[in-house]
mmCIF file of C-alpha atoms in Angstrom:
data_model
loop_
_atom_site.group_PDB
_atom_site.id
_atom_site.type_symbol
_atom_site.label_atom_id
_atom_site.label_comp_id
_atom_site.label_asym_id
_atom_site.label_seq_id
_atom_site.Cartn_x
_atom_site.Cartn_y
_atom_site.Cartn_z
ATOM 1 C CA MET A 1 111.647 86.433 165.931
ATOM 2 C CA PRO A 2 112.502 84.167 168.893
ATOM 3 C CA ALA A 3 112.619 80.374 168.830
ATOM 4 C CA VAL A 4 110.819 78.677 171.717
ATOM 5 C CA PHE A 5 111.531 75.041 172.605
ATOM 6 C CA VAL A 6 108.994 73.002 174.602
ATOM 7 C CA HIS A 7 109.872 69.688 176.276
ATOM 8 C CA GLY A 8 107.653 66.733 177.070
ATOM 9 C CA VAL A 9 107.155 64.103 179.801
ATOM 10 C CA PRO A 10 109.020 63.196 181.982
ATOM 11 C CA ASP A 11 111.588 65.737 180.831
ATOM 12 C CA THR A 12 112.730 69.268 181.607
ATOM 13 C CA ALA A 13 114.146 72.148 179.591
ATOM 14 C CA GLU A 14 117.687 70.769 179.935
ATOM 15 C CA LEU A 15 116.830 68.100 177.383
ATOM 16 C CA TRP A 16 117.177 70.722 174.642
ATOM 17 C CA ASP A 17 120.757 71.720 175.545
ATOM 18 C CA GLY A 18 122.407 69.655 172.808
ATOM 19 C CA VAL A 19 120.034 70.824 170.091
ATOM 20 C CA LEU A 20 120.305 74.446 171.214
ATOM 21 C CA ALA A 21 124.099 74.257 171.063
ATOM 22 C CA GLU A 22 123.901 72.995 167.480
ATOM 23 C CA VAL A 23 121.273 75.539 166.431
ATOM 24 C CA GLY A 24 123.332 78.435 167.737
ATOM 25 C CA ARG A 25 120.506 80.990 167.874
ATOM 26 C CA ASP A 26 120.930 83.807 170.376
ATOM 27 C CA ASP A 27 117.163 84.286 170.465
ATOM 28 C CA ALA A 28 116.331 80.680 171.378
ATOM 29 C CA VAL A 29 114.847 79.758 174.741
ATOM 30 C CA ALA A 30 113.752 76.436 176.229
ATOM 31 C CA VAL A 31 110.753 76.950 178.500
ATOM 32 C CA ARG A 32 110.013 74.906 181.616
ATOM 33 C CA LEU A 33 106.510 73.542 181.857
ATOM 34 C CA PRO A 34 104.980 74.148 185.311
ATOM 35 C CA GLY A 35 105.724 71.199 187.563
ATOM 36 C CA PHE A 36 108.603 69.963 185.430
ATOM 37 C CA GLY A 37 111.634 71.485 187.084
ATOM 38 C CA ALA A 38 109.622 74.660 187.642
ATOM 39 C CA PRO A 39 107.109 75.838 190.270
ATOM 40 C CA ILE A 40 103.393 75.345 189.727
ATOM 41 C CA PRO A 41 101.576 78.722 189.695
ATOM 42 C CA ASP A 42 98.847 79.300 192.259
ATOM 43 C CA GLY A 43 95.544 77.932 191.013
ATOM 44 C CA PHE A 44 97.157 75.936 188.200
ATOM 45 C CA SER A 45 95.621 72.438 188.037
ATOM 46 C CA CYS A 46 97.990 70.871 185.471
ATOM 47 C CA THR A 47 95.301 70.050 182.909
ATOM 48 C CA LYS A 48 96.046 69.975 179.203
ATOM 49 C CA GLU A 49 94.004 73.135 178.604
ATOM 50 C CA GLU A 50 95.882 75.006 181.323
ATOM 51 C CA TYR A 51 99.232 73.993 179.863
ATOM 52 C CA ALA A 52 98.114 75.194 176.436
ATOM 53 C CA GLY A 53 96.955 78.475 177.927
ATOM 54 C CA TRP A 54 100.210 78.831 179.834
ATOM 55 C CA LEU A 55 102.296 78.344 176.688
ATOM 56 C CA ALA A 56 100.155 80.806 174.752
ATOM 57 C CA ASP A 57 100.737 83.370 177.503
ATOM 58 C CA GLN A 58 104.506 82.782 177.333
ATOM 59 C CA LEU A 59 104.498 83.373 173.580
ATOM 60 C CA ARG A 60 102.208 86.373 173.835
ATOM 61 C CA ALA A 61 104.626 87.997 176.279
ATOM 62 C CA LEU A 62 107.398 87.864 173.662
ATOM 63 C CA GLY A 63 105.489 90.304 171.503
ATOM 64 C CA GLU A 64 106.097 88.705 168.101
ATOM 65 C CA PRO A 65 105.440 85.390 166.322
ATOM 66 C CA VAL A 66 107.900 82.659 167.256
ATOM 67 C CA ASP A 67 109.484 79.586 165.739
ATOM 68 C CA LEU A 68 107.881 76.958 167.982
ATOM 69 C CA VAL A 69 109.833 73.714 168.524
ATOM 70 C CA SER A 70 108.408 70.852 170.566
ATOM 71 C CA HIS A 71 108.611 67.194 171.574
ATOM 72 C CA ASP A 72 106.253 64.641 173.123
ATOM 73 C CA TRP A 73 103.691 66.389 175.346
ATOM 74 C CA GLY A 74 105.295 69.658 174.356
ATOM 75 C CA ALA A 75 104.253 68.824 170.790
ATOM 76 C CA LEU A 76 100.633 68.248 171.765
ATOM 77 C CA ILE A 77 100.585 71.563 173.609
ATOM 78 C CA ALA A 78 102.392 73.359 170.782
ATOM 79 C CA GLN A 79 99.960 71.987 168.208
ATOM 80 C CA ARG A 80 97.053 73.256 170.282
ATOM 81 C CA VAL A 81 98.580 76.728 170.466
ATOM 82 C CA ALA A 82 99.443 76.771 166.758
ATOM 83 C CA THR A 83 95.910 75.781 165.777
ATOM 84 C CA THR A 84 93.996 78.014 168.196
ATOM 85 C CA THR A 85 96.245 81.103 168.262
ATOM 86 C CA PRO A 86 98.227 80.986 164.993
ATOM 87 C CA ASN A 87 99.050 84.686 165.287
ATOM 88 C CA LEU A 88 101.576 83.723 167.994
ATOM 89 C CA VAL A 89 103.484 81.354 165.707
ATOM 90 C CA ARG A 90 105.664 81.918 162.632
ATOM 91 C CA THR A 91 106.628 78.247 162.165
ATOM 92 C CA TYR A 92 106.191 75.108 164.219
ATOM 93 C CA MET A 93 107.914 71.751 164.633
ATOM 94 C CA LEU A 94 106.282 68.811 166.389
ATOM 95 C CA ALA A 95 108.335 65.745 167.329
ATOM 96 C CA ASP A 96 106.903 62.343 168.206
ATOM 97 C CA SER A 97 103.387 63.460 169.066
ATOM 98 C CA GLY A 98 100.328 65.168 167.678
ATOM 99 C CA ALA A 99 96.547 65.137 167.996
ATOM 100 C CA VAL A 100 94.800 64.307 164.734
ATOM 101 C CA GLY A 101 92.029 61.962 165.800
ATOM 102 C CA PRO A 102 91.516 59.338 168.497
ATOM 103 C CA PHE A 103 94.508 57.203 169.389
ATOM 104 C CA LYS A 104 95.319 54.589 172.005
ATOM 105 C CA TRP A 105 97.699 55.771 174.694
ATOM 106 C CA HIS A 106 100.730 53.615 175.446
ATOM 107 C CA GLU A 107 100.532 51.239 178.408
ATOM 108 C CA LEU A 108 102.315 53.448 180.943
ATOM 109 C CA ALA A 109 100.085 56.404 180.078
ATOM 110 C CA GLN A 110 97.001 54.246 180.602
ATOM 111 C CA GLN A 111 98.322 53.268 184.024
ATOM 112 C CA TRP A 112 98.887 56.920 184.932
ATOM 113 C CA GLN A 113 95.335 57.706 183.829
ATOM 114 C CA THR A 114 93.871 55.062 186.147
ATOM 115 C CA PRO A 115 93.107 56.197 189.730
ATOM 116 C CA GLU A 116 95.086 54.315 192.396
ATOM 117 C CA ILE A 117 97.071 52.401 189.770
ATOM 118 C CA GLY A 118 98.733 55.623 188.647
ATOM 119 C CA GLU A 119 99.662 56.540 192.198
ATOM 120 C CA GLN A 120 101.139 53.093 192.770
ATOM 121 C CA VAL A 121 103.213 53.373 189.606
ATOM 122 C CA MET A 122 104.491 56.773 190.692
ATOM 123 C CA GLU A 123 105.571 55.378 194.066
ATOM 124 C CA MET A 124 107.789 52.935 192.203
ATOM 125 C CA MET A 125 109.295 55.630 189.966
ATOM 126 C CA THR A 126 112.441 56.208 192.010
ATOM 127 C CA PRO A 127 115.642 57.461 190.336
ATOM 128 C CA ASP A 128 117.086 53.947 190.567
ATOM 129 C CA LEU A 129 114.202 52.655 188.455
ATOM 130 C CA VAL A 130 113.675 55.615 186.127
ATOM 131 C CA GLU A 131 117.292 55.879 184.989
ATOM 132 C CA PRO A 132 117.658 52.359 183.527
ATOM 133 C CA VAL A 133 114.168 52.489 182.000
ATOM 134 C CA MET A 134 114.998 55.749 180.254
ATOM 135 C CA ARG A 135 118.343 54.362 179.118
ATOM 136 C CA ASP A 136 116.696 51.251 177.688
ATOM 137 C CA ASN A 137 114.272 53.466 175.759
ATOM 138 C CA GLY A 138 117.017 55.547 174.155
ATOM 139 C CA HIS A 139 116.891 58.652 176.343
ATOM 140 C CA PRO A 140 120.097 60.639 175.712
ATOM 141 C CA ASP A 141 120.577 61.661 179.362
ATOM 142 C CA PRO A 142 118.764 59.176 181.604
ATOM 143 C CA ALA A 143 120.557 60.220 184.796
ATOM 144 C CA THR A 144 119.469 63.854 184.516
ATOM 145 C CA CYS A 145 115.964 62.796 183.572
ATOM 146 C CA ALA A 146 115.700 60.519 186.609
ATOM 147 C CA ALA A 147 117.059 63.181 188.953
ATOM 148 C CA HIS A 148 114.277 65.589 187.977
ATOM 149 C CA VAL A 149 111.399 63.162 188.560
ATOM 150 C CA ASP A 150 110.261 64.472 191.938
ATOM 151 C CA ASP A 151 106.889 64.424 193.707
ATOM 152 C CA THR A 152 105.815 67.651 192.009
ATOM 153 C CA MET A 153 106.492 66.242 188.561
ATOM 154 C CA LYS A 154 104.766 62.967 189.396
ATOM 155 C CA GLN A 155 101.593 64.731 190.484
ATOM 156 C CA SER A 156 101.734 67.007 187.443
ATOM 157 C CA ILE A 157 102.011 63.988 185.149
ATOM 158 C CA LEU A 158 99.015 62.268 186.733
ATOM 159 C CA LEU A 159 96.837 65.368 186.458
ATOM 160 C CA LEU A 160 97.932 66.090 182.899
ATOM 161 C CA TYR A 161 97.345 62.573 181.614
ATOM 162 C CA ARG A 162 94.004 62.245 183.380
ATOM 163 C CA SER A 163 92.840 65.408 181.654
ATOM 164 C CA ALA A 164 93.865 63.981 178.299
ATOM 165 C CA VAL A 165 92.306 60.542 177.940
ATOM 166 C CA ASP A 166 90.659 61.677 174.684
ATOM 167 C CA VAL A 167 93.095 64.418 173.669
ATOM 168 C CA GLY A 168 93.448 63.005 170.154
ATOM 169 C CA ALA A 169 89.792 63.683 169.436
ATOM 170 C CA GLU A 170 89.417 66.792 171.586
ATOM 171 C CA TRP A 171 92.404 68.600 170.078
ATOM 172 C CA ASP A 172 92.001 67.319 166.526
ATOM 173 C CA PRO A 173 91.979 70.428 164.314
ATOM 174 C CA GLY A 174 89.676 68.681 161.852
ATOM 175 C CA GLU A 175 89.746 70.197 158.395
ATOM 176 C CA GLN A 176 90.995 73.518 159.711
ATOM 177 C CA ASP A 177 93.812 74.928 157.606
ATOM 178 C CA ILE A 178 96.914 75.917 159.561
ATOM 179 C CA ASP A 179 98.545 78.687 157.580
ATOM 180 C CA ARG A 180 101.891 78.339 159.318
ATOM 181 C CA PRO A 181 104.767 76.232 157.947
ATOM 182 C CA GLY A 182 104.980 72.962 159.860
ATOM 183 C CA LEU A 183 107.643 70.293 160.236
ATOM 184 C CA ILE A 184 107.040 66.892 161.815
ATOM 185 C CA LEU A 185 110.076 64.964 163.099
ATOM 186 C CA TRP A 186 109.604 61.390 164.276
ATOM 187 C CA GLY A 187 111.771 58.600 165.589
ATOM 188 C CA ARG A 188 111.646 55.816 163.033
ATOM 189 C CA ASP A 189 111.404 53.206 165.803
ATOM 190 C CA ASP A 190 109.448 55.161 168.426
ATOM 191 C CA PRO A 191 107.894 52.492 170.694
ATOM 192 C CA PHE A 192 105.390 54.892 172.272
ATOM 193 C CA ALA A 193 104.052 56.582 169.126
ATOM 194 C CA LYS A 194 104.607 54.612 165.945
ATOM 195 C CA ALA A 195 105.960 56.305 162.827
ATOM 196 C CA GLU A 196 102.611 55.736 161.101
ATOM 197 C CA ARG A 197 101.097 58.214 163.520
ATOM 198 C CA GLY A 198 103.722 60.738 162.470
ATOM 199 C CA GLU A 199 102.624 60.249 158.884
ATOM 200 C CA ALA A 200 99.011 60.881 159.902
ATOM 201 C CA VAL A 201 99.952 64.031 161.827
ATOM 202 C CA ALA A 202 101.920 65.412 158.887
ATOM 203 C CA ALA A 203 99.139 64.633 156.422
ATOM 204 C CA ARG A 204 96.404 66.224 158.518
ATOM 205 C CA LEU A 205 98.426 69.363 159.284
ATOM 206 C CA LYS A 206 99.814 69.575 155.728
ATOM 207 C CA ALA A 207 103.309 69.644 157.222
ATOM 208 C CA SER A 208 106.611 68.184 156.060
ATOM 209 C CA LEU A 209 107.683 64.882 157.624
ATOM 210 C CA GLN A 210 111.188 63.634 158.363
ATOM 211 C CA LEU A 211 111.879 60.299 160.049
ATOM 212 C CA ILE A 212 115.035 60.130 162.162
ATOM 213 C CA ASP A 213 116.840 56.936 163.098
ATOM 214 C CA GLY A 214 116.108 56.077 166.705
ATOM 215 C CA GLY A 215 113.246 55.889 169.148
ATOM 216 C CA HIS A 216 111.105 58.385 171.023
ATOM 217 C CA TRP A 217 114.048 60.678 171.780
ATOM 218 C CA ALA A 218 115.646 60.396 168.323
ATOM 219 C CA ILE A 219 115.855 64.154 167.791
ATOM 220 C CA PHE A 220 118.023 64.419 170.902
ATOM 221 C CA GLU A 221 120.153 61.427 169.963
ATOM 222 C CA HIS A 222 121.038 63.264 166.740
ATOM 223 C CA PRO A 223 121.217 66.957 167.713
ATOM 224 C CA ALA A 224 123.231 68.037 164.668
ATOM 225 C CA GLU A 225 120.733 66.474 162.265
ATOM 226 C CA THR A 226 117.842 67.972 164.201
ATOM 227 C CA ALA A 227 119.453 71.419 164.124
ATOM 228 C CA ARG A 228 120.039 71.136 160.374
ATOM 229 C CA LEU A 229 116.418 70.213 159.709
ATOM 230 C CA LEU A 230 115.189 73.056 161.909
ATOM 231 C CA THR A 231 117.476 75.596 160.262
ATOM 232 C CA GLU A 232 116.312 74.542 156.804
ATOM 233 C CA HIS A 233 112.691 74.697 157.957
ATOM 234 C CA TRP A 234 113.094 78.209 159.330
ATOM 235 C CA ALA A 235 114.930 79.398 156.220
ATOM 236 C CA SER A 236 112.185 78.090 153.948
ATOM 237 C CA ALA A 237 109.664 80.254 155.802
ATOM 238 C CA ALA A 238 111.707 83.447 155.578
#
């Protein structure tokens, strides 16, 4: 079965390169979310539901259940797919995000969700600004990240976040049992989504939890450790 890796915001598929090299699976692929280093399909409005539907279609096209690996917004989307179409998933891993009840978005997300304010923030998000901000927040490749933040990505981010003000409640699986093995990885010092939220996600989804030293991008700061945890997770589900 393939392994499918899903990035978050404001990232692209290249973020997974280090982890993929450590994993060493020939059947692994990192997908590109529409608008994030990839074209936006005709009629695609960049809402959270459309991204979830898009990912489900990508998995469905593979023809067999996948090992789903995800981070940040990719984790929210992956959780939605795993809970609504579990037949597409053999195992799942969510890193540094999850929807298990209402939560307060971080300050930048709230700005993006606010009309006019979000547009003003995006105007200021030039590569010269994005790169040092990403570096200060522990991003493993801030220059590449900054280079990919173009007008298409900016608009995609605004539309996605504005569709997701209440995503924690709207995508909460409730008491639904997810009969797929789950692993939650979380940066111990994530400033955007505190480790306590990772504990709540793991408890609600009945998934294993591993904290990794670092911030929001901890799994990419430690690709060998991440690959080891993934490999063990996959093996336990065999």
